[in-house]
Amino acid sequence: MKVAILMGSPNDQPKMAPAATTLAEFGIDAEEHVMSAHRNPATVVSFTEAAREAGFGALICGAGMAAHLAGAVAAHTTLPVVGVPLSGGALNGVDALYSTVQMPRGIPVATVAVDGALNAALLVVEMFAITDAALAERLAQYRAAWGAS
Ligand code: RP5
């Protein structure tokens, strides 16, 4: 399974880069795409509705301000969606945090910290490792090394 890393603007890429880097460390394929829930909502819908069939196992969505890409994506798939609120704008990420974490019941988004792209990737690795013993072992090694650093 591969992972989609979606972001609302090309300007988000530096903040989202740790997601792809971390997934690569675990040998998990990932694709980065720029699409916005408010600038190109039709693209968000078509990509998301096709995601499971296209081989994606999870989607990581980063957006700043109140754009709320993760919630829009979650509305169109039952794959796990991890939301990364991004800093910036007048409220510097508090707006993105609240809009991403406060999803109404029934449509979940697993929300990490503001600019928490690395943890978003680790959460997806943990999900994939539920049914992949070799990946679980690599995760244990990563965690041990992390604690030692
Ligand atoms: C959101 O609006 C993006 O995720 C970005 O964080 C924010 C500002 O976008 P830009 O003006 O930098 O393109 O859609």
Tab-separated table of N, CA and C and ligand atoms in Angstrom:
chain	number	residue	atom	x	y	z
A	1	MET	N	0.836	-1.198	0.000
A	1	MET	CA	0.000	0.000	0.000
A	1	MET	C	0.872	1.248	0.000
A	2	LYS	N	0.388	2.271	-0.647
A	2	LYS	CA	1.118	3.535	-0.667
A	2	LYS	C	0.299	4.612	0.063
A	3	VAL	N	0.933	5.759	0.229
A	3	VAL	CA	0.324	6.841	1.013
A	3	VAL	C	0.231	8.089	0.142
A	4	ALA	N	-0.888	8.765	0.213
A	4	ALA	CA	-1.033	10.063	-0.446
A	4	ALA	C	-0.739	11.169	0.572
A	5	ILE	N	0.156	12.051	0.187
A	5	ILE	CA	0.448	13.229	1.017
A	5	ILE	C	-0.095	14.434	0.258
A	6	LEU	N	-1.178	14.969	0.758
A	6	LEU	CA	-1.843	16.083	0.070
A	6	LEU	C	-1.599	17.368	0.838
A	7	MET	N	-1.482	18.463	0.089
A	7	MET	CA	-1.292	19.765	0.740
A	7	MET	C	-1.997	20.834	-0.077
A	8	GLY	N	-2.438	21.865	0.617
A	8	GLY	CA	-3.292	22.854	-0.013
A	8	GLY	C	-2.586	23.853	-0.901
A	9	SER	N	-1.284	23.974	-0.786
A	9	SER	CA	-0.536	24.985	-1.534
A	9	SER	C	0.890	24.497	-1.740
A	10	PRO	N	1.519	24.887	-2.849
A	10	PRO	CA	2.943	24.564	-3.005
A	10	PRO	C	3.772	25.133	-1.858
A	11	ASN	N	3.271	26.212	-1.266
A	11	ASN	CA	4.004	26.830	-0.154
A	11	ASN	C	4.020	25.951	1.106
A	12	ASP	N	3.147	24.937	1.136
A	12	ASP	CA	3.104	24.036	2.291
A	12	ASP	C	4.189	22.960	2.213
A	13	GLN	N	4.808	22.809	1.059
A	13	GLN	CA	5.686	21.646	0.850
A	13	GLN	C	6.823	21.531	1.870
A	14	PRO	N	7.523	22.624	2.188
A	14	PRO	CA	8.615	22.465	3.167
A	14	PRO	C	8.132	21.953	4.520
A	15	LYS	N	6.944	22.353	4.926
A	15	LYS	CA	6.418	21.891	6.215
A	15	LYS	C	5.917	20.453	6.144
A	16	MET	N	5.522	20.022	4.947
A	16	MET	CA	5.014	18.653	4.794
A	16	MET	C	6.114	17.664	4.424
A	17	ALA	N	7.281	18.160	4.042
A	17	ALA	CA	8.356	17.283	3.572
A	17	ALA	C	8.727	16.162	4.549
A	18	PRO	N	8.708	16.394	5.876
A	18	PRO	CA	9.063	15.289	6.777
A	18	PRO	C	8.164	14.061	6.651
A	19	ALA	N	6.967	14.231	6.135
A	19	ALA	CA	6.088	13.058	5.976
A	19	ALA	C	6.678	12.100	4.943
A	20	ALA	N	7.037	12.630	3.787
A	20	ALA	CA	7.598	11.775	2.732
A	20	ALA	C	8.944	11.196	3.154
A	21	THR	N	9.754	12.016	3.796
A	21	THR	CA	11.079	11.556	4.237
A	21	THR	C	10.943	10.388	5.213
A	22	THR	N	10.016	10.526	6.139
A	22	THR	CA	9.834	9.485	7.159
A	22	THR	C	9.263	8.214	6.552
A	23	LEU	N	8.282	8.353	5.688
A	23	LEU	CA	7.726	7.155	5.040
A	23	LEU	C	8.798	6.439	4.221
A	24	ALA	N	9.647	7.209	3.564
A	24	ALA	CA	10.729	6.605	2.771
A	24	ALA	C	11.680	5.817	3.666
A	25	GLU	N	11.917	6.306	4.865
A	25	GLU	CA	12.794	5.578	5.801
A	25	GLU	C	12.261	4.182	6.090
A	26	PHE	N	10.948	4.022	5.994
A	26	PHE	CA	10.328	2.721	6.254
A	26	PHE	C	10.027	1.960	4.963
A	27	GLY	N	10.476	2.491	3.850
A	27	GLY	CA	10.257	1.811	2.576
A	27	GLY	C	8.820	1.859	2.102
A	28	ILE	N	8.077	2.845	2.564
A	28	ILE	CA	6.672	2.988	2.159
A	28	ILE	C	6.573	4.030	1.038
A	29	ASP	N	5.972	3.628	-0.065
A	29	ASP	CA	5.813	4.545	-1.196
A	29	ASP	C	4.818	5.648	-0.849
A	30	ALA	N	5.144	6.852	-1.273
A	30	ALA	CA	4.250	7.985	-1.035
A	30	ALA	C	4.240	8.892	-2.255
A	31	GLU	N	3.113	9.516	-2.458
A	31	GLU	CA	2.971	10.504	-3.536
A	31	GLU	C	2.530	11.825	-2.924
A	32	GLU	N	3.230	12.897	-3.276
A	32	GLU	CA	2.818	14.227	-2.839
A	32	GLU	C	1.981	14.881	-3.938
A	33	HIS	N	0.879	15.475	-3.540
A	33	HIS	CA	0.043	16.215	-4.493
A	33	HIS	C	-0.430	17.512	-3.854
A	34	VAL	N	-0.438	18.565	-4.639
A	34	VAL	CA	-1.007	19.839	-4.186
A	34	VAL	C	-2.436	19.921	-4.696
A	35	MET	N	-3.369	20.039	-3.762
A	35	MET	CA	-4.766	20.274	-4.136
A	35	MET	C	-5.448	20.932	-2.944
A	36	SER	N	-6.390	21.767	-3.245
A	36	SER	CA	-6.969	22.589	-2.191
A	36	SER	C	-8.473	22.386	-2.099
A	37	ALA	N	-8.967	22.291	-0.881
A	37	ALA	CA	-10.404	22.101	-0.674
A	37	ALA	C	-11.210	23.303	-1.132
A	38	HIS	N	-10.571	24.476	-1.192
A	38	HIS	CA	-11.342	25.652	-1.613
A	38	HIS	C	-10.939	26.167	-2.992
A	39	ARG	N	-9.689	25.864	-3.447
A	39	ARG	CA	-9.285	26.353	-4.772
A	39	ARG	C	-9.675	25.367	-5.872
A	40	ASN	N	-9.518	24.068	-5.596
A	40	ASN	CA	-9.919	23.063	-6.593
A	40	ASN	C	-10.637	21.896	-5.934
A	41	PRO	N	-11.825	22.162	-5.406
A	41	PRO	CA	-12.553	21.114	-4.676
A	41	PRO	C	-12.897	19.902	-5.528
A	42	ALA	N	-13.131	20.092	-6.811
A	42	ALA	CA	-13.489	18.952	-7.669
A	42	ALA	C	-12.310	17.989	-7.786
A	43	THR	N	-11.099	18.515	-7.832
A	43	THR	CA	-9.901	17.663	-7.885
A	43	THR	C	-9.768	16.867	-6.596
A	44	VAL	N	-10.030	17.502	-5.481
A	44	VAL	CA	-9.963	16.819	-4.184
A	44	VAL	C	-10.942	15.647	-4.162
A	45	VAL	N	-12.139	15.875	-4.636
A	45	VAL	CA	-13.161	14.823	-4.625
A	45	VAL	C	-12.769	13.675	-5.550
A	46	SER	N	-12.355	13.987	-6.759
A	46	SER	CA	-12.052	12.906	-7.711
A	46	SER	C	-10.840	12.107	-7.268
A	47	PHE	N	-9.816	12.789	-6.763
A	47	PHE	CA	-8.631	12.059	-6.295
A	47	PHE	C	-8.999	11.158	-5.123
A	48	THR	N	-9.735	11.698	-4.179
A	48	THR	CA	-10.048	10.959	-2.955
A	48	THR	C	-10.960	9.776	-3.236
A	49	GLU	N	-11.946	9.976	-4.078
A	49	GLU	CA	-12.868	8.871	-4.365
A	49	GLU	C	-12.174	7.711	-5.068
A	50	ALA	N	-11.085	8.001	-5.781
A	50	ALA	CA	-10.346	6.956	-6.506
A	50	ALA	C	-9.192	6.387	-5.687
A	51	ALA	N	-8.952	6.917	-4.503
A	51	ALA	CA	-7.717	6.605	-3.770
A	51	ALA	C	-7.602	5.133	-3.392
A	52	ARG	N	-8.640	4.528	-2.881
A	52	ARG	CA	-8.557	3.123	-2.456
A	52	ARG	C	-8.271	2.223	-3.669
A	53	GLU	N	-8.986	2.451	-4.728
A	53	GLU	CA	-8.786	1.652	-5.949
A	53	GLU	C	-7.389	1.863	-6.520
A	54	ALA	N	-6.831	3.042	-6.299
A	54	ALA	CA	-5.495	3.366	-6.817
A	54	ALA	C	-4.378	2.783	-5.956
A	55	GLY	N	-4.729	2.130	-4.860
A	55	GLY	CA	-3.718	1.460	-4.044
A	55	GLY	C	-3.243	2.222	-2.821
A	56	PHE	N	-3.899	3.321	-2.526
A	56	PHE	CA	-3.526	4.069	-1.323
A	56	PHE	C	-4.156	3.414	-0.089
A	57	GLY	N	-3.397	3.419	1.006
A	57	GLY	CA	-3.897	2.848	2.251
A	57	GLY	C	-4.195	3.897	3.304
A	58	ALA	N	-3.751	5.106	3.073
A	58	ALA	CA	-3.989	6.204	4.014
A	58	ALA	C	-3.685	7.512	3.300
A	59	LEU	N	-4.262	8.588	3.820
A	59	LEU	CA	-4.007	9.914	3.262
A	59	LEU	C	-3.568	10.844	4.378
A	60	ILE	N	-2.490	11.559	4.132
A	60	ILE	CA	-2.014	12.592	5.050
A	60	ILE	C	-2.325	13.934	4.386
A	61	CYS	N	-3.011	14.801	5.108
A	61	CYS	CA	-3.473	16.059	4.508
A	61	CYS	C	-3.004	17.249	5.336
A	62	GLY	N	-2.227	18.123	4.733
A	62	GLY	CA	-1.766	19.322	5.411
A	62	GLY	C	-2.358	20.568	4.794
A	63	ALA	N	-2.840	21.452	5.642
A	63	ALA	CA	-3.354	22.730	5.153
A	63	ALA	C	-3.274	23.768	6.257
A	64	GLY	N	-3.113	25.001	5.838
A	64	GLY	CA	-3.072	26.102	6.776
A	64	GLY	C	-4.365	26.885	6.764
A	65	MET	N	-4.491	27.760	7.726
A	65	MET	CA	-5.664	28.611	7.911
A	65	MET	C	-6.912	27.739	8.090
A	66	ALA	N	-8.063	28.172	7.576
A	66	ALA	CA	-9.276	27.378	7.804
A	66	ALA	C	-9.639	26.535	6.586
A	67	ALA	N	-8.645	26.259	5.726
A	67	ALA	CA	-8.930	25.591	4.454
A	67	ALA	C	-9.446	24.172	4.656
A	68	HIS	N	-8.941	23.484	5.671
A	68	HIS	CA	-9.512	22.227	6.114
A	68	HIS	C	-9.564	21.136	5.050
A	69	LEU	N	-8.420	20.919	4.422
A	69	LEU	CA	-8.311	19.872	3.403
A	69	LEU	C	-8.639	18.491	3.972
A	70	ALA	N	-8.154	18.204	5.169
A	70	ALA	CA	-8.327	16.861	5.728
A	70	ALA	C	-9.801	16.494	5.882
A	71	GLY	N	-10.593	17.411	6.359
A	71	GLY	CA	-12.017	17.120	6.544
A	71	GLY	C	-12.723	16.909	5.219
A	72	ALA	N	-12.357	17.708	4.221
A	72	ALA	CA	-12.962	17.548	2.898
A	72	ALA	C	-12.602	16.192	2.308
A	73	VAL	N	-11.355	15.765	2.509
A	73	VAL	CA	-10.924	14.458	2.019
A	73	VAL	C	-11.660	13.347	2.771
A	74	ALA	N	-11.724	13.466	4.086
A	74	ALA	CA	-12.355	12.420	4.894
A	74	ALA	C	-13.823	12.222	4.522
A	75	ALA	N	-14.437	13.266	4.018
A	75	ALA	CA	-15.845	13.168	3.632
A	75	ALA	C	-16.047	12.243	2.435
A	76	HIS	N	-14.941	11.953	1.711
A	76	HIS	CA	-15.082	11.205	0.460
A	76	HIS	C	-14.351	9.878	0.448
A	77	THR	N	-13.920	9.404	1.624
A	77	THR	CA	-13.245	8.109	1.680
A	77	THR	C	-13.418	7.503	3.065
A	78	THR	N	-13.308	6.186	3.128
A	78	THR	CA	-13.245	5.520	4.434
A	78	THR	C	-11.826	5.048	4.725
A	79	LEU	N	-10.850	5.444	3.901
A	79	LEU	CA	-9.448	5.233	4.256
A	79	LEU	C	-9.110	6.144	5.442
A	80	PRO	N	-8.111	5.758	6.252
A	80	PRO	CA	-7.715	6.648	7.341
A	80	PRO	C	-7.122	7.960	6.814
A	81	VAL	N	-7.554	9.051	7.433
A	81	VAL	CA	-7.059	10.384	7.065
A	81	VAL	C	-6.364	10.991	8.276
A	82	VAL	N	-5.127	11.389	8.080
A	82	VAL	CA	-4.373	12.066	9.133
A	82	VAL	C	-4.226	13.528	8.730
A	83	GLY	N	-4.658	14.434	9.596
A	83	GLY	CA	-4.614	15.859	9.294
A	83	GLY	C	-3.425	16.533	9.956
A	84	VAL	N	-2.766	17.386	9.183
A	84	VAL	CA	-1.633	18.156	9.706
A	84	VAL	C	-2.005	19.642	9.621
A	85	PRO	N	-2.396	20.251	10.734
A	85	PRO	CA	-2.638	21.692	10.704
A	85	PRO	C	-1.297	22.413	10.489
A	86	LEU	N	-1.302	23.385	9.613
A	86	LEU	CA	-0.031	24.058	9.298
A	86	LEU	C	-0.025	25.486	9.839
A	87	SER	N	1.137	25.912	10.273
A	87	SER	CA	1.299	27.270	10.777
A	87	SER	C	1.211	28.280	9.631
A	88	GLY	N	0.993	29.537	10.006
A	88	GLY	CA	0.910	30.603	9.009
A	88	GLY	C	-0.392	31.368	9.152
A	89	GLY	N	-0.486	32.466	8.429
A	89	GLY	CA	-1.684	33.295	8.511
A	89	GLY	C	-1.722	34.081	9.816
A	90	ALA	N	-2.773	34.840	9.983
A	90	ALA	CA	-2.879	35.743	11.135
A	90	ALA	C	-2.910	34.978	12.456
A	91	LEU	N	-3.435	33.749	12.444
A	91	LEU	CA	-3.565	32.984	13.696
A	91	LEU	C	-2.471	31.924	13.830
A	92	ASN	N	-1.607	31.852	12.852
A	92	ASN	CA	-0.406	31.011	12.896
A	92	ASN	C	-0.673	29.550	13.263
A	93	GLY	N	-1.736	28.990	12.705
A	93	GLY	CA	-1.965	27.558	12.866
A	93	GLY	C	-3.050	27.194	13.855
A	94	VAL	N	-3.438	28.122	14.712
A	94	VAL	CA	-4.506	27.828	15.663
A	94	VAL	C	-5.820	27.588	14.911
A	95	ASP	N	-6.045	28.372	13.865
A	95	ASP	CA	-7.246	28.186	13.043
A	95	ASP	C	-7.238	26.808	12.377
A	96	ALA	N	-6.089	26.433	11.807
A	96	ALA	CA	-5.989	25.126	11.142
A	96	ALA	C	-6.126	23.993	12.153
A	97	LEU	N	-5.545	24.180	13.324
A	97	LEU	CA	-5.644	23.151	14.365
A	97	LEU	C	-7.102	22.919	14.745
A	98	TYR	N	-7.814	23.983	15.041
A	98	TYR	CA	-9.198	23.828	15.478
A	98	TYR	C	-10.069	23.234	14.365
A	99	SER	N	-9.885	23.699	13.133
A	99	SER	CA	-10.754	23.213	12.061
A	99	SER	C	-10.457	21.759	11.729
A	100	THR	N	-9.211	21.332	11.937
A	100	THR	CA	-8.854	19.954	11.603
A	100	THR	C	-9.223	19.001	12.732
A	101	VAL	N	-8.970	19.400	13.955
A	101	VAL	CA	-9.169	18.475	15.077
A	101	VAL	C	-10.639	18.360	15.479
A	102	GLN	N	-11.418	19.396	15.215
A	102	GLN	CA	-12.795	19.414	15.697
A	102	GLN	C	-13.778	18.881	14.662
A	103	MET	N	-13.444	17.747	14.056
A	103	MET	CA	-14.379	17.161	13.092
A	103	MET	C	-15.643	16.689	13.794
A	104	PRO	N	-16.773	16.954	13.197
A	104	PRO	CA	-18.022	16.436	13.763
A	104	PRO	C	-18.023	14.905	13.736
A	105	ARG	N	-18.785	14.299	14.629
A	105	ARG	CA	-18.776	12.846	14.752
A	105	ARG	C	-19.215	12.172	13.451
A	106	GLY	N	-18.628	10.994	13.234
A	106	GLY	CA	-18.990	10.208	12.052
A	106	GLY	C	-17.971	10.278	10.939
A	107	ILE	N	-17.210	11.366	10.875
A	107	ILE	CA	-16.209	11.550	9.809
A	107	ILE	C	-14.886	11.891	10.497
A	108	PRO	N	-14.099	10.866	10.858
A	108	PRO	CA	-12.909	11.138	11.663
A	108	PRO	C	-11.716	11.654	10.863
A	109	VAL	N	-10.959	12.515	11.503
A	109	VAL	CA	-9.630	12.924	11.036
A	109	VAL	C	-8.688	12.801	12.235
A	110	ALA	N	-7.649	12.003	12.099
A	110	ALA	CA	-6.658	11.872	13.173
A	110	ALA	C	-5.708	13.049	13.054
A	111	THR	N	-5.797	13.954	13.998
A	111	THR	CA	-5.069	15.220	13.878
A	111	THR	C	-3.802	15.208	14.724
A	112	VAL	N	-2.695	15.589	14.102
A	112	VAL	CA	-1.419	15.702	14.811
A	112	VAL	C	-1.170	17.177	15.149
A	113	ALA	N	-0.015	17.435	15.727
A	113	ALA	CA	0.318	18.800	16.150
A	113	ALA	C	0.445	19.748	14.954
A	114	VAL	N	0.397	21.029	15.228
A	114	VAL	CA	0.675	22.026	14.187
A	114	VAL	C	2.075	21.760	13.635
A	115	ASP	N	2.149	21.639	12.307
A	115	ASP	CA	3.394	21.306	11.594
A	115	ASP	C	3.932	19.915	11.972
A	116	GLY	N	3.045	19.024	12.347
A	116	GLY	CA	3.450	17.688	12.808
A	116	GLY	C	3.506	16.637	11.704
A	117	ALA	N	4.057	16.974	10.568
A	117	ALA	CA	4.065	16.038	9.430
A	117	ALA	C	4.831	14.754	9.740
A	118	LEU	N	5.897	14.862	10.511
A	118	LEU	CA	6.670	13.659	10.843
A	118	LEU	C	5.802	12.675	11.636
A	119	ASN	N	5.097	13.177	12.642
A	119	ASN	CA	4.232	12.291	13.421
A	119	ASN	C	3.082	11.742	12.583
A	120	ALA	N	2.609	12.517	11.626
A	120	ALA	CA	1.557	12.001	10.743
A	120	ALA	C	2.054	10.759	10.014
A	121	ALA	N	3.275	10.822	9.532
A	121	ALA	CA	3.857	9.667	8.835
A	121	ALA	C	4.014	8.492	9.792
A	122	LEU	N	4.484	8.760	10.993
A	122	LEU	CA	4.663	7.662	11.951
A	122	LEU	C	3.324	7.004	12.305
A	123	LEU	N	2.275	7.787	12.405
A	123	LEU	CA	0.958	7.196	12.668
A	123	LEU	C	0.551	6.247	11.549
A	124	VAL	N	0.812	6.648	10.319
A	124	VAL	CA	0.473	5.783	9.185
A	124	VAL	C	1.346	4.519	9.197
A	125	VAL	N	2.612	4.670	9.529
A	125	VAL	CA	3.471	3.488	9.644
A	125	VAL	C	2.891	2.544	10.703
A	126	GLU	N	2.462	3.102	11.812
A	126	GLU	CA	1.874	2.259	12.864
A	126	GLU	C	0.614	1.551	12.371
A	127	MET	N	-0.184	2.224	11.591
A	127	MET	CA	-1.391	1.579	11.028
A	127	MET	C	-1.001	0.426	10.116
A	128	PHE	N	-0.062	0.672	9.219
A	128	PHE	CA	0.340	-0.364	8.273
A	128	PHE	C	1.018	-1.532	9.003
A	129	ALA	N	1.689	-1.236	10.114
A	129	ALA	CA	2.418	-2.266	10.844
A	129	ALA	C	1.493	-3.207	11.610
A	130	ILE	N	0.228	-2.867	11.717
A	130	ILE	CA	-0.720	-3.757	12.402
A	130	ILE	C	-0.744	-5.123	11.717
A	131	THR	N	-0.646	-5.124	10.409
A	131	THR	CA	-0.726	-6.388	9.659
A	131	THR	C	0.582	-6.699	8.942
A	132	ASP	N	1.673	-6.068	9.342
A	132	ASP	CA	2.967	-6.276	8.677
A	132	ASP	C	4.032	-6.421	9.767
A	133	ALA	N	4.387	-7.663	10.066
A	133	ALA	CA	5.298	-7.927	11.190
A	133	ALA	C	6.686	-7.330	10.944
A	134	ALA	N	7.157	-7.374	9.704
A	134	ALA	CA	8.488	-6.827	9.407
A	134	ALA	C	8.501	-5.313	9.627
A	135	LEU	N	7.424	-4.669	9.232
A	135	LEU	CA	7.319	-3.215	9.433
A	135	LEU	C	7.227	-2.895	10.924
A	136	ALA	N	6.512	-3.725	11.664
A	136	ALA	CA	6.415	-3.523	13.118
A	136	ALA	C	7.793	-3.624	13.762
A	137	GLU	N	8.606	-4.528	13.275
A	137	GLU	CA	9.957	-4.672	13.828
A	137	GLU	C	10.794	-3.430	13.506
A	138	ARG	N	10.687	-2.935	12.271
A	138	ARG	CA	11.427	-1.708	11.909
A	138	ARG	C	10.960	-0.526	12.760
A	139	LEU	N	9.680	-0.492	13.035
A	139	LEU	CA	9.128	0.579	13.869
A	139	LEU	C	9.691	0.504	15.285
A	140	ALA	N	9.794	-0.704	15.804
A	140	ALA	CA	10.359	-0.873	17.149
A	140	ALA	C	11.813	-0.405	17.183
A	141	GLN	N	12.554	-0.718	16.127
A	141	GLN	CA	13.953	-0.280	16.056
A	141	GLN	C	14.043	1.240	15.958
A	142	TYR	N	13.174	1.808	15.159
A	142	TYR	CA	13.143	3.272	15.003
A	142	TYR	C	12.853	3.927	16.356
A	143	ARG	N	11.880	3.376	17.070
A	143	ARG	CA	11.496	3.954	18.363
A	143	ARG	C	12.647	3.841	19.363
A	144	ALA	N	13.336	2.713	19.341
A	144	ALA	CA	14.456	2.521	20.256
A	144	ALA	C	15.570	3.513	19.949
A	145	ALA	N	15.840	3.709	18.666
A	145	ALA	CA	16.879	4.653	18.261
A	145	ALA	C	16.477	6.080	18.614
A	146	TRP	N	15.190	6.376	18.460
A	146	TRP	CA	14.681	7.714	18.774
A	146	TRP	C	14.865	8.020	20.260
A	147	GLY	N	14.546	7.011	21.087
A	147	GLY	CA	14.680	7.211	22.521
A	147	GLY	C	16.127	7.370	22.958
A	148	ALA	N	17.033	6.807	22.172
A	148	ALA	CA	18.450	6.854	22.531
A	148	ALA	C	19.118	8.135	22.063
A	149	SER	N	18.441	8.884	21.166
A	149	SER	CA	19.099	10.066	20.593
A	149	SER	C	18.933	11.284	21.487
B	1	RP5	C1	-4.228	26.797	2.417
B	1	RP5	O1	-4.041	28.166	2.527
B	1	RP5	C2	-2.890	26.202	2.195
B	1	RP5	O2	-2.811	24.942	2.802
B	1	RP5	C3	-1.912	27.172	2.775
B	1	RP5	O3	-1.353	26.726	3.995
B	1	RP5	C4	-2.750	28.426	2.997
B	1	RP5	C5	-2.188	29.627	2.287
B	1	RP5	O4	-1.995	29.291	0.927
B	1	RP5	P1	-1.000	30.146	0.027
B	1	RP5	O5	-1.562	31.540	-0.006
B	1	RP5	O6	0.359	30.105	0.675
B	1	RP5	O7	-0.993	29.468	-1.323
B	1	RP5	O8	-5.075	26.472	1.360
